[in-house]
Short mmCIF file of C-alpha atoms and ligand atoms in Angstrom, two decimals:
data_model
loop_
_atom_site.label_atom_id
_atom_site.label_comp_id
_atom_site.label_asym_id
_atom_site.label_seq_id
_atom_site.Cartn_x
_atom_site.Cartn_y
_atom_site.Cartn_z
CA UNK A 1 0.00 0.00 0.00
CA UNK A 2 0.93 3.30 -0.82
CA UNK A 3 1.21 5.87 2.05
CA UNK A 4 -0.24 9.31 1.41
CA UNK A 5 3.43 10.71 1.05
CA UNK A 6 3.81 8.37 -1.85
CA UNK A 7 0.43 8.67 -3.17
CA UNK A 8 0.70 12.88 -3.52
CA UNK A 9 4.65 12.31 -5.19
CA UNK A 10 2.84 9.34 -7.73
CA UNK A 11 -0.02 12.41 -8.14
CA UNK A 12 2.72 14.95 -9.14
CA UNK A 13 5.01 12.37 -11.03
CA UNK A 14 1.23 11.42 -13.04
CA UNK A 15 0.61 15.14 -13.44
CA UNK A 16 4.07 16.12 -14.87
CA UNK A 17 3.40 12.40 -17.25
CA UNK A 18 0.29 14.70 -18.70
CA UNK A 19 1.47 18.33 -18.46
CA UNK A 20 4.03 17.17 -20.80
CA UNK A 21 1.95 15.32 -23.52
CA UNK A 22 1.62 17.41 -26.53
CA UNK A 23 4.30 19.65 -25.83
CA UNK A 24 5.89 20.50 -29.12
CA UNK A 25 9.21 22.48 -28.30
CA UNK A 26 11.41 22.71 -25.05
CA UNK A 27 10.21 25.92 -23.68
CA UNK A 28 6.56 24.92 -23.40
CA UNK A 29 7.28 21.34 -22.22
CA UNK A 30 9.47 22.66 -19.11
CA UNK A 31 7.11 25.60 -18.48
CA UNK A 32 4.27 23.00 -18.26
CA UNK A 33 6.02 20.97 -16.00
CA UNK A 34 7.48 23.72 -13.43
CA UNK A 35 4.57 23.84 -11.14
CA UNK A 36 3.58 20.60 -10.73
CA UNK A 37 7.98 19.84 -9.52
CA UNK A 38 7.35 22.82 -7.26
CA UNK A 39 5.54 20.77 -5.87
CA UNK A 40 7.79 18.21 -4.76
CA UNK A 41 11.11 20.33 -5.04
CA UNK A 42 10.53 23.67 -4.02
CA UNK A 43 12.69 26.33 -6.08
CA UNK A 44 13.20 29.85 -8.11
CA UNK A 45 14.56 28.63 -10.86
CA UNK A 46 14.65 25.72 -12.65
CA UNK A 47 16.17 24.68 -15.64
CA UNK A 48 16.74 21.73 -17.87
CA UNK A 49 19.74 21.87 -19.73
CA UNK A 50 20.03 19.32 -23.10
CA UNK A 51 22.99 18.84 -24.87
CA UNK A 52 23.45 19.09 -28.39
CA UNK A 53 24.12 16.14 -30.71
CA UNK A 54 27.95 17.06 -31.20
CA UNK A 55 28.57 16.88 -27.48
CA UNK A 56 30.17 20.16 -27.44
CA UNK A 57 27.56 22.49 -26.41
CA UNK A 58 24.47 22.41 -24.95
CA UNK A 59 21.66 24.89 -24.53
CA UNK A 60 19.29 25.36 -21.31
CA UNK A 61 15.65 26.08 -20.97
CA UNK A 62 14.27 27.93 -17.63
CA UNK A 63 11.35 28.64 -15.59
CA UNK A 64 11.14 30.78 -12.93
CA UNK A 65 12.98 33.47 -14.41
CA UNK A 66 15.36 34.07 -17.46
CA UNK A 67 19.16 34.48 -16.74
CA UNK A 68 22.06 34.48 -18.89
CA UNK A 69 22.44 30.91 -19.50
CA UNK A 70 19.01 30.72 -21.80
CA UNK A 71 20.04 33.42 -23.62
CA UNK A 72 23.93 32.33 -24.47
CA UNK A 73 22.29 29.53 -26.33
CA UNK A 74 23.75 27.19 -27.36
CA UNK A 75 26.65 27.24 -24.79
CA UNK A 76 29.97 25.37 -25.09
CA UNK A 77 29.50 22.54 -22.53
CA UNK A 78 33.47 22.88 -21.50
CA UNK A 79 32.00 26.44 -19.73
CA UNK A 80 28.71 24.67 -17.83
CA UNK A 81 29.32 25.09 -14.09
CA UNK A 82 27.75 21.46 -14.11
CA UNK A 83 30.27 20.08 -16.79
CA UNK A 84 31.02 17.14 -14.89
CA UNK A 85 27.83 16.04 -14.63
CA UNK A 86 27.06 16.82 -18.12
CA UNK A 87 29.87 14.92 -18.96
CA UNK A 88 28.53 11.84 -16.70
CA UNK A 89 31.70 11.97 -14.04
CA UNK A 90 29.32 12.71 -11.49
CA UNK A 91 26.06 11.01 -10.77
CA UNK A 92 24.83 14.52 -8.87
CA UNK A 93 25.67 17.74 -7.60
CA UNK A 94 24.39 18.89 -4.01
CA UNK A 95 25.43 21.99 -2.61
CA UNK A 96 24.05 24.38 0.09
CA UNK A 97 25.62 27.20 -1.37
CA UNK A 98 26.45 27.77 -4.84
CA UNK A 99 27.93 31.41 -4.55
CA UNK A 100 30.63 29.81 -2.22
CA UNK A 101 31.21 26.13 -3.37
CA UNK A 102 34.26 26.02 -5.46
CA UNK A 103 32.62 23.24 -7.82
CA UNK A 104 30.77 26.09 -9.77
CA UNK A 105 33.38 28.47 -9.99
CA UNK A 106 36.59 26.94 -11.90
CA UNK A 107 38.24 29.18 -14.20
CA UNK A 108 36.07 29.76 -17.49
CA UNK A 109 33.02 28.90 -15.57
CA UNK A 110 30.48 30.98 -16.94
CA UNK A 111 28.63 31.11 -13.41
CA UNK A 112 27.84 34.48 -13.60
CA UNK A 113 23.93 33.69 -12.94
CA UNK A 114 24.46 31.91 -9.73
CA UNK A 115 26.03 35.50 -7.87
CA UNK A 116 23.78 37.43 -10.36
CA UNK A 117 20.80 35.85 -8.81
CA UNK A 118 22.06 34.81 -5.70
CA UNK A 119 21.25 31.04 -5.86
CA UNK A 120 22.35 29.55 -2.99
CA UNK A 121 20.33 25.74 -2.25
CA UNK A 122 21.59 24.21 -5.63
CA UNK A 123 20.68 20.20 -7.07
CA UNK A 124 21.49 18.42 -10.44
CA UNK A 125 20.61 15.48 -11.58
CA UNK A 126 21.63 13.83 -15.14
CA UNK A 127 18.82 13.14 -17.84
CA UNK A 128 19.39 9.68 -19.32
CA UNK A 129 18.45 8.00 -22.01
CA UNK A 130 19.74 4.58 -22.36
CA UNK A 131 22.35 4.89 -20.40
CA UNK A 132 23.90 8.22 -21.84
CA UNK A 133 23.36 11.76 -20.35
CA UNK A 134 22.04 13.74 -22.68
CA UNK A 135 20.95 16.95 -19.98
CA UNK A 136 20.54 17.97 -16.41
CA UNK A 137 17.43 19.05 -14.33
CA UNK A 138 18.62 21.97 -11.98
CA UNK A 139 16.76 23.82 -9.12
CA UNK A 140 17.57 26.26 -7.34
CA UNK A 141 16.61 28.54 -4.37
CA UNK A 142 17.75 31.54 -2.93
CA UNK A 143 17.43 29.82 0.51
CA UNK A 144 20.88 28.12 1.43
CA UNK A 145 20.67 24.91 2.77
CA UNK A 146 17.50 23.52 1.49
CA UNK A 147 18.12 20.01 -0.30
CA UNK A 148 18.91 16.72 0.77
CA UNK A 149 19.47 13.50 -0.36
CA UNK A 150 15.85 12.75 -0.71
CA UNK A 151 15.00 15.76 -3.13
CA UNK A 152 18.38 14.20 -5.66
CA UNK A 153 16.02 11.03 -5.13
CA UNK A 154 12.57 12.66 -6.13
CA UNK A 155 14.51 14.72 -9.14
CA UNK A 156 15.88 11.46 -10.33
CA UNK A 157 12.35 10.14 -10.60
CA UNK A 158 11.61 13.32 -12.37
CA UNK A 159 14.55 12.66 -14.80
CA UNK A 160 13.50 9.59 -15.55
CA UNK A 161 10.12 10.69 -16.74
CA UNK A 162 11.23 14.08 -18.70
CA UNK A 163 14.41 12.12 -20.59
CA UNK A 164 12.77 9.93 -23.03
CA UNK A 165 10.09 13.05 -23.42
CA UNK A 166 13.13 15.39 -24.12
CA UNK A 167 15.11 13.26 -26.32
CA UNK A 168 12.45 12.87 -28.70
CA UNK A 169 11.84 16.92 -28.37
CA UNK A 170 16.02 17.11 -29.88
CA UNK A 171 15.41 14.11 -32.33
CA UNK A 172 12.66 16.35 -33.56
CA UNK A 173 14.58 19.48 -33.78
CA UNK A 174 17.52 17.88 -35.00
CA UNK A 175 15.59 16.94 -37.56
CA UNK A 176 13.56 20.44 -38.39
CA UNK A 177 17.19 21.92 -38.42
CA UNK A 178 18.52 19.57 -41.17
CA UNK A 179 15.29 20.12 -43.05
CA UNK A 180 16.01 23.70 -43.20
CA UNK A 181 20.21 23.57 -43.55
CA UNK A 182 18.63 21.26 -46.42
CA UNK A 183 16.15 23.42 -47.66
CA UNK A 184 18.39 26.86 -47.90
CA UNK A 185 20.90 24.65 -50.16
CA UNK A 186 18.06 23.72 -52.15
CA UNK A 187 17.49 27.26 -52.59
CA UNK A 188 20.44 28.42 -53.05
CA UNK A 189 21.27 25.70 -56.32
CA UNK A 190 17.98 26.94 -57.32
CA UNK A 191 18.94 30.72 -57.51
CA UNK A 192 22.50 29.87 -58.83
CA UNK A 193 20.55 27.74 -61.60
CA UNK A 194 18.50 30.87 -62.38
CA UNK A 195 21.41 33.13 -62.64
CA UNK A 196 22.88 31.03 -64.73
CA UNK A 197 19.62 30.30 -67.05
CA UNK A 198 19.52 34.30 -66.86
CA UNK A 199 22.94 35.06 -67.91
CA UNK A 200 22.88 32.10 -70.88
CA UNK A 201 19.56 34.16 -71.88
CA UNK A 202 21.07 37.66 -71.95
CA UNK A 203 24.53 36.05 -73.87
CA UNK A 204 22.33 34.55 -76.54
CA UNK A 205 19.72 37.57 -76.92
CA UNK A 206 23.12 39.47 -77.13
CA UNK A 207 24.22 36.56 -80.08
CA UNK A 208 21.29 37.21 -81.81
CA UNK A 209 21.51 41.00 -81.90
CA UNK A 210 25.17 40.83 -83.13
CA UNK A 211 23.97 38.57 -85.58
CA UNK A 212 20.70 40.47 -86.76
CA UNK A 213 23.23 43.79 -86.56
CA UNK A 214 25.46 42.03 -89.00
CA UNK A 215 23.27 40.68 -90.77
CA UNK A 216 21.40 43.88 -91.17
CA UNK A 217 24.31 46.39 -92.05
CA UNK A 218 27.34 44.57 -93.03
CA UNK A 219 26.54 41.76 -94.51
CA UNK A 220 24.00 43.34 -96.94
CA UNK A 221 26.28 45.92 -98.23
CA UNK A 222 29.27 43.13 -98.81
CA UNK A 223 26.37 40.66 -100.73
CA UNK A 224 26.10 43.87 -102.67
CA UNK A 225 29.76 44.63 -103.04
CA UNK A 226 30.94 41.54 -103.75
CA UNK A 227 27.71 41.45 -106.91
CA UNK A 228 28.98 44.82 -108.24
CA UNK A 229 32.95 43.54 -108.19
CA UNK A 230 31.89 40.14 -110.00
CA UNK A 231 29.89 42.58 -112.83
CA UNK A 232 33.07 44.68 -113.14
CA UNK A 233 35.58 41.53 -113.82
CA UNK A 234 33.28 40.82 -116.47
CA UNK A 235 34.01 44.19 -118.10
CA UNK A 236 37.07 44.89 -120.36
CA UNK A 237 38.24 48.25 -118.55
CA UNK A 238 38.14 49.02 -115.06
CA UNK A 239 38.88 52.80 -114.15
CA UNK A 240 39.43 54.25 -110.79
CA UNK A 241 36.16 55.98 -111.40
CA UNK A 242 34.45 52.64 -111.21
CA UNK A 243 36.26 51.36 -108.98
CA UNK A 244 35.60 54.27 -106.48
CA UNK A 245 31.97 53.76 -105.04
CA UNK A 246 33.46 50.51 -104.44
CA UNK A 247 35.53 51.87 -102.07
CA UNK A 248 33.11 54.18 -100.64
CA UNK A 249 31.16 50.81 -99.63
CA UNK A 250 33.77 49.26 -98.40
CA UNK A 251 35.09 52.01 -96.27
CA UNK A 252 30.96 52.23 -95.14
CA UNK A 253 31.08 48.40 -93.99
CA UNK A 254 34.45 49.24 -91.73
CA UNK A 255 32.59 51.73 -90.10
CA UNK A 256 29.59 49.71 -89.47
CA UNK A 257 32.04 46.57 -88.43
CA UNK A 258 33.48 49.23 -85.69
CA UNK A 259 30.51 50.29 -84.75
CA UNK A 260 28.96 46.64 -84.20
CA UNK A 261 32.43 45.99 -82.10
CA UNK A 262 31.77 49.19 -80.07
CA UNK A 263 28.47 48.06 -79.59
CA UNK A 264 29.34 44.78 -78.36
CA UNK A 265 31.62 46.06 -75.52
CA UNK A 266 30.28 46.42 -72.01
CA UNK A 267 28.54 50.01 -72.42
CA UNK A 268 27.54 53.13 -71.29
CA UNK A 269 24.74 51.66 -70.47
CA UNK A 270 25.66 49.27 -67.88
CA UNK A 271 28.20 52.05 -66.58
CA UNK A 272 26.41 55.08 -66.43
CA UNK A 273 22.93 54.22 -67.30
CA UNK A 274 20.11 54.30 -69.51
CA UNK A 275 19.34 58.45 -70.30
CA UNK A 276 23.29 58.74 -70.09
CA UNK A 277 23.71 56.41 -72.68
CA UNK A 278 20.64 57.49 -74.70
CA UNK A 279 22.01 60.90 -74.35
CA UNK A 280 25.73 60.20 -75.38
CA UNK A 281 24.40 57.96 -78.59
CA UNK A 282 22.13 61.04 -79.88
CA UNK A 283 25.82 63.08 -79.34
CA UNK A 284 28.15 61.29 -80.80
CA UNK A 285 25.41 59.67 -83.55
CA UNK A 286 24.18 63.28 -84.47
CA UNK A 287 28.18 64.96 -84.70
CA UNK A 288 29.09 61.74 -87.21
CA UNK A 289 26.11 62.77 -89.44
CA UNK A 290 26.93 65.58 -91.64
CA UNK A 291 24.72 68.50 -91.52
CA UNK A 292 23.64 69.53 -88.53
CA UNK A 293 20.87 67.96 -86.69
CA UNK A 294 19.83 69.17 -83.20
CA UNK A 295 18.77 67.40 -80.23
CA UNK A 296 17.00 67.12 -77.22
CA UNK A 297 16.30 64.45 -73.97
CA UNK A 298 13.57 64.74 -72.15
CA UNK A 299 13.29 62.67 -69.28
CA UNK A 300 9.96 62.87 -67.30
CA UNK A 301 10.74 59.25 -65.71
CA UNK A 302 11.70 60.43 -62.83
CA UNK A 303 14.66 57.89 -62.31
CA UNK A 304 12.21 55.02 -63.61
CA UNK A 305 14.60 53.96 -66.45
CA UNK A 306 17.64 53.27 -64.38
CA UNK A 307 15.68 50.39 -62.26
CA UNK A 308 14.82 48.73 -65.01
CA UNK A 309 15.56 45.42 -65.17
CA UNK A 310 18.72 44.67 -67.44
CA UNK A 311 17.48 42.57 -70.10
CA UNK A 312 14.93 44.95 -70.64
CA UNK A 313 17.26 48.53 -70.58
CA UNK A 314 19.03 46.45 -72.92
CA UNK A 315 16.31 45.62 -75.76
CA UNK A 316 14.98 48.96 -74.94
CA UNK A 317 18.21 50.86 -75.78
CA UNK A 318 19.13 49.03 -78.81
CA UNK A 319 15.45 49.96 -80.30
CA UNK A 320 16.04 53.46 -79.60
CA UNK A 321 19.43 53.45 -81.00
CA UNK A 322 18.55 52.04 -84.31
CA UNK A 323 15.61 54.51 -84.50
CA UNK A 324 18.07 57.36 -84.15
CA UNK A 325 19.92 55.68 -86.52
CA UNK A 326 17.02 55.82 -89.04
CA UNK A 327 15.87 59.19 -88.36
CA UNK A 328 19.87 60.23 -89.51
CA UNK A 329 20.03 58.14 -92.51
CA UNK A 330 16.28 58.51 -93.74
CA UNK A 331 14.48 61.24 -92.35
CA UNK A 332 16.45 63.95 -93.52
CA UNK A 333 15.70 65.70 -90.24
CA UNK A 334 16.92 69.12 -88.43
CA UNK A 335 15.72 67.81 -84.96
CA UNK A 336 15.61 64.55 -83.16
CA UNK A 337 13.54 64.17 -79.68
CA UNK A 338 13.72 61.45 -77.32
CA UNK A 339 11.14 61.24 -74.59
CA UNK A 340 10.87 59.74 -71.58
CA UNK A 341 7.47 58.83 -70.10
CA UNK A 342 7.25 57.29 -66.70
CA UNK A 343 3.91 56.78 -64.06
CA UNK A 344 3.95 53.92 -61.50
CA UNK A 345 2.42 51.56 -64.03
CA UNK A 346 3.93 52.79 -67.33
CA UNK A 347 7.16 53.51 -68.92
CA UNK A 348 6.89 55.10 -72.62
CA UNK A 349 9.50 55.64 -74.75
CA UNK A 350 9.47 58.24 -78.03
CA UNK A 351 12.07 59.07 -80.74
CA UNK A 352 10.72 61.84 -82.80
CA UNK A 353 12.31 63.62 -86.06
CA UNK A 354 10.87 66.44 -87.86
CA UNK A 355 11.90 64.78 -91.33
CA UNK A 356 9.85 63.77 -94.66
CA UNK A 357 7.96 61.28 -92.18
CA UNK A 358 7.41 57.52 -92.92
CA UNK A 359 6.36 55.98 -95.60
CA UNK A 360 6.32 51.76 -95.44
CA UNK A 361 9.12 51.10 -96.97
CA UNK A 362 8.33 49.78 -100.55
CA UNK A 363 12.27 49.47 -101.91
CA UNK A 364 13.75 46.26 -100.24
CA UNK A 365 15.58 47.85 -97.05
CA UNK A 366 17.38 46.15 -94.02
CA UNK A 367 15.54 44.75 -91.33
CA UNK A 368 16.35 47.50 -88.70
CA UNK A 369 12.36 47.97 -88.08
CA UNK A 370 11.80 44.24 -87.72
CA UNK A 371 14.37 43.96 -85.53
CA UNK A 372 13.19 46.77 -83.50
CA UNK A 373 9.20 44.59 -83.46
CA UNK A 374 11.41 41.43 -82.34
CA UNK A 375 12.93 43.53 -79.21
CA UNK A 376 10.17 44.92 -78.37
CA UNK A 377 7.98 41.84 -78.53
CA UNK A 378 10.71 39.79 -76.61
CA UNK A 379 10.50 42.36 -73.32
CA UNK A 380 6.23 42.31 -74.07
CA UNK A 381 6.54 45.89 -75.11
CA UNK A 382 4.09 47.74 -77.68
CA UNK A 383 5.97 49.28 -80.85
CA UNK A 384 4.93 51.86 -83.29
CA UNK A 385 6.44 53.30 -85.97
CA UNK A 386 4.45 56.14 -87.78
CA UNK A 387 3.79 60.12 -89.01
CA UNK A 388 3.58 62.29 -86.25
CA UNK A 389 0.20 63.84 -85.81
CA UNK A 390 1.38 67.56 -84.77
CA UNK A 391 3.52 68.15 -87.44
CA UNK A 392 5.86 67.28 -90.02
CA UNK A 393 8.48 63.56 -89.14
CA UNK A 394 8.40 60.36 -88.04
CA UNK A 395 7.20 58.91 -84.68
CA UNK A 396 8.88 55.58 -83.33
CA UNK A 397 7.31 54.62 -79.78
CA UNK A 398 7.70 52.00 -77.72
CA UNK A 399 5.85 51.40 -74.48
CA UNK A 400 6.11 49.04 -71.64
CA UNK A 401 3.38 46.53 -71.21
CA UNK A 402 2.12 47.84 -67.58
CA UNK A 403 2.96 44.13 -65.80
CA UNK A 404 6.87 44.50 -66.70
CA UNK A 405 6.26 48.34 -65.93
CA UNK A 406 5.31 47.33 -62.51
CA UNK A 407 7.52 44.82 -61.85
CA UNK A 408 10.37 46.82 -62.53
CA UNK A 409 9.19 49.63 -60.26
CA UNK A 410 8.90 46.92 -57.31
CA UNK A 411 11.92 45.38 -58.07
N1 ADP B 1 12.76 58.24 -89.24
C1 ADP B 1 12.49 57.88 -90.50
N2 ADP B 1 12.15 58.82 -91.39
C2 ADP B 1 11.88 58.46 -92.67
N3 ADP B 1 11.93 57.19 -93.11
C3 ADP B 1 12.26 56.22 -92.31
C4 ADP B 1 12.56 56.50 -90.93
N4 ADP B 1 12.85 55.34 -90.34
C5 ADP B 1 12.74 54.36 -91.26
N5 ADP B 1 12.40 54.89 -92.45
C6 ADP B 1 12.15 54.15 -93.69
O1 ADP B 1 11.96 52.77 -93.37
C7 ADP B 1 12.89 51.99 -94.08
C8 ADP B 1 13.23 50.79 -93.32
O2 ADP B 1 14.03 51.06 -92.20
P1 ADP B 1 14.90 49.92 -91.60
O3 ADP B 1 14.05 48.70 -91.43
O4 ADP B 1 15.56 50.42 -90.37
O5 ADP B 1 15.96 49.57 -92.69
P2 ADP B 1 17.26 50.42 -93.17
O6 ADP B 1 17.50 51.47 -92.14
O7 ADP B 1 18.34 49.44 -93.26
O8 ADP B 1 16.85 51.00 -94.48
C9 ADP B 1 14.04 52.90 -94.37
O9 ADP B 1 14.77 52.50 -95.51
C10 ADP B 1 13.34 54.23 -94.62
O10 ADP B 1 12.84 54.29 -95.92
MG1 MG B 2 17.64 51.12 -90.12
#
């Protein structure tokens, strides 16, 4: 037969058995716990220290009140005033005063909380599992001289039932830790694959524009070169006279080839920006040209076209280059315009000449306008080519569908 003694400890042992089902982390499962121990062991503070998988530290969870040692976690177990138990040399510690006993305070002891709090009446017991330690219950009171051999007994019980409950609690987070050490590498291949998949994307689009570029300029006017030199080996006499447009077009296909290879260089654009680089092409483009032809930037984007996204500054740069191009060569023009339109769900872009305005082409010409549509269809943008309404020229306009719009302006 039980004795009521017995009986009220198997009470408390049954209540901490069900205060701890269903706890799902360490902090929760010790707080449930506390009262019903008080109980049996009367204390301030209590703590249950578990250590870590490694052996090497170990991190503790309290009730009562917080101290330093819950929040230095995880704590190298070499600096645990209770190393030796942790490292199962001692079956328990007992002391009537921890501010004085020497046990706690070895050099490197990081016993700060025991004078910071004044915890005098000290007992530790190991938590087993199987035979190894893998943690300590602690209390402690500020009144020296309170344990005995009978409250290491009742904590052992207490041991006995938190262990198994405990272990399970670190196999658990153990395993929630590798999930997400597991989970961030996952994500990190997968952002490393998409930089990759991004920069293959931007070296091919840039392929394909050296290629339209030389397919457009240079290798048109060579076809045609090489056609007019095969005609003149066919005739008799060759004079320098004939022979000199020859040269003209030659000389015109260097130029474009160094133009192409300038092009291809890391830009203006990716060092000083989008309007820089609009602004410097219209310069230098416009003082190559012959007779004068003024210009003019305005930019009402309000910074807008320097977050763009890359691949899109890009496409967007190389439209508006090759319809400053045009307006030069065709348009006979005095005056080229670029505008800049920006709101927080649009970005617009115009190049305007007041030439002989656009006709569709009807001679066979390069492709610099379907190259222009492929660009612009590639970053979803809308493209127009036209007569301007107020006035005499040619309109090229190019407009940002509002979904890349707004995506830039979040990004
Ligand atoms: N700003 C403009 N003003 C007048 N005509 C233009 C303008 N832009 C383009 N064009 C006409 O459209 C034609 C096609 O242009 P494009 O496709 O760029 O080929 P390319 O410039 O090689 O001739 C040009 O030959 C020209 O007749
Ligand atoms: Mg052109």
């Amino acid at each position: 037969m039980l004795n009521t003694v017995h009986r009220a400890l198997f009470d408390h042992y049954l209540g901490i058995s069900r205060m701890l089902a269903g706890q799902l982390d360490f902090h929760s499962a010790i707080r449930a716990v506390a009262t019903e121990i008080k109980d049996i062991i009367p204390h301030d503070h209590l703590d249950v220290c578990i250590t870590m998988i490694d052996g090497q530290y170990h991190t503790a969870y309290e009730s009562g009140f917080e101290t330093d040692w819950g929040k230095r976690a995880p704590a190298p177990l070499a600096q645990s005033p209770i190393r030796t138990l942790l490292w199962g040399e001692e079956d328990y510690l007992l002391t009537a005063d921890a501010c004085t006993d020497p046990r706690f305070h070895f050099k490197g002891a990081f016993s700060q909380p025991i004078l910071a709090q004044s915890l005098r009446s000290r007992l530790h017991v190991p938590l087993k599992v199987q035979g190894d330690v893998i943690g300590a219950l602690s209390c402690s009171s500020r009144q020296a001289g309170l344990y005995d051999l009978q409250d290491i007994a009742n904590a052992r019980a207490i041991a006995d039932l938190l262990a198994p409950y405990f272990f399970a609690l670190r196999a658990a987070e153990q395993a929630k830790r590798s999930a997400i050490v597991e989970a961030e590498a996952r994500a990190r291949e997968e952002g490393l694959r998409l930089g990759a998949l991004r920069l293959t994307e931007a070296l091919e689009a840039e392929r394909q524009r050296i290629g339209m570029d030389l397919h457009d300029e240079t290798l048109a006017d060579l076809t045609r070169l090489s056609r007019r030199l095969e005609r003149l080996t066919h005739q008799p006499e060759v004079t320098g006279e004939a022979l000199e447009p020859l040269f003209r077009g030659l000389q015109h296909c260097m130029q474009d080839l160094r133009q192409i290879i300038e092009e291809a260089k890391p830009s203006i654009l990716q060092l000083f920006g989008f309007v820089e680089a609009v602004e410097n092409h219209l310069d230098r483009s416009t003082r190559d040209s012959g007779p004068t032809i003024a210009w003019a930037l305005e930019d009402n984007s309000a910074g807008a076209a320097e977050r763009l996204d890359q691949t899109v500054s890009t496409a967007l740069f190389r439209i508006v280059q090759e319809a400053i191009s045009n307006a030069i060569r065709h348009a006979r023009a005095s005056e080229i315009r670029v505008r800049l339109e920006a709101s927080d769900r649009s970005f617009d872009i115009a190049v305007i000449d007041n030439g002989i305005g656009f006709e569709r082409p009807v001679k066979r010409s390069g492709c610099g306008i379907g190259n222009m549509k492929t660009r612009a269809r590639l970053i979803s943008a809308k493209f127009e080519i036209g007569n301007r309404s107020e006035g005499p020229g040619t309109i090229v306009r190019v407009q940002l569908s509002p979904a890349t719009a707004m995506q830039e302006a979040l990004a």
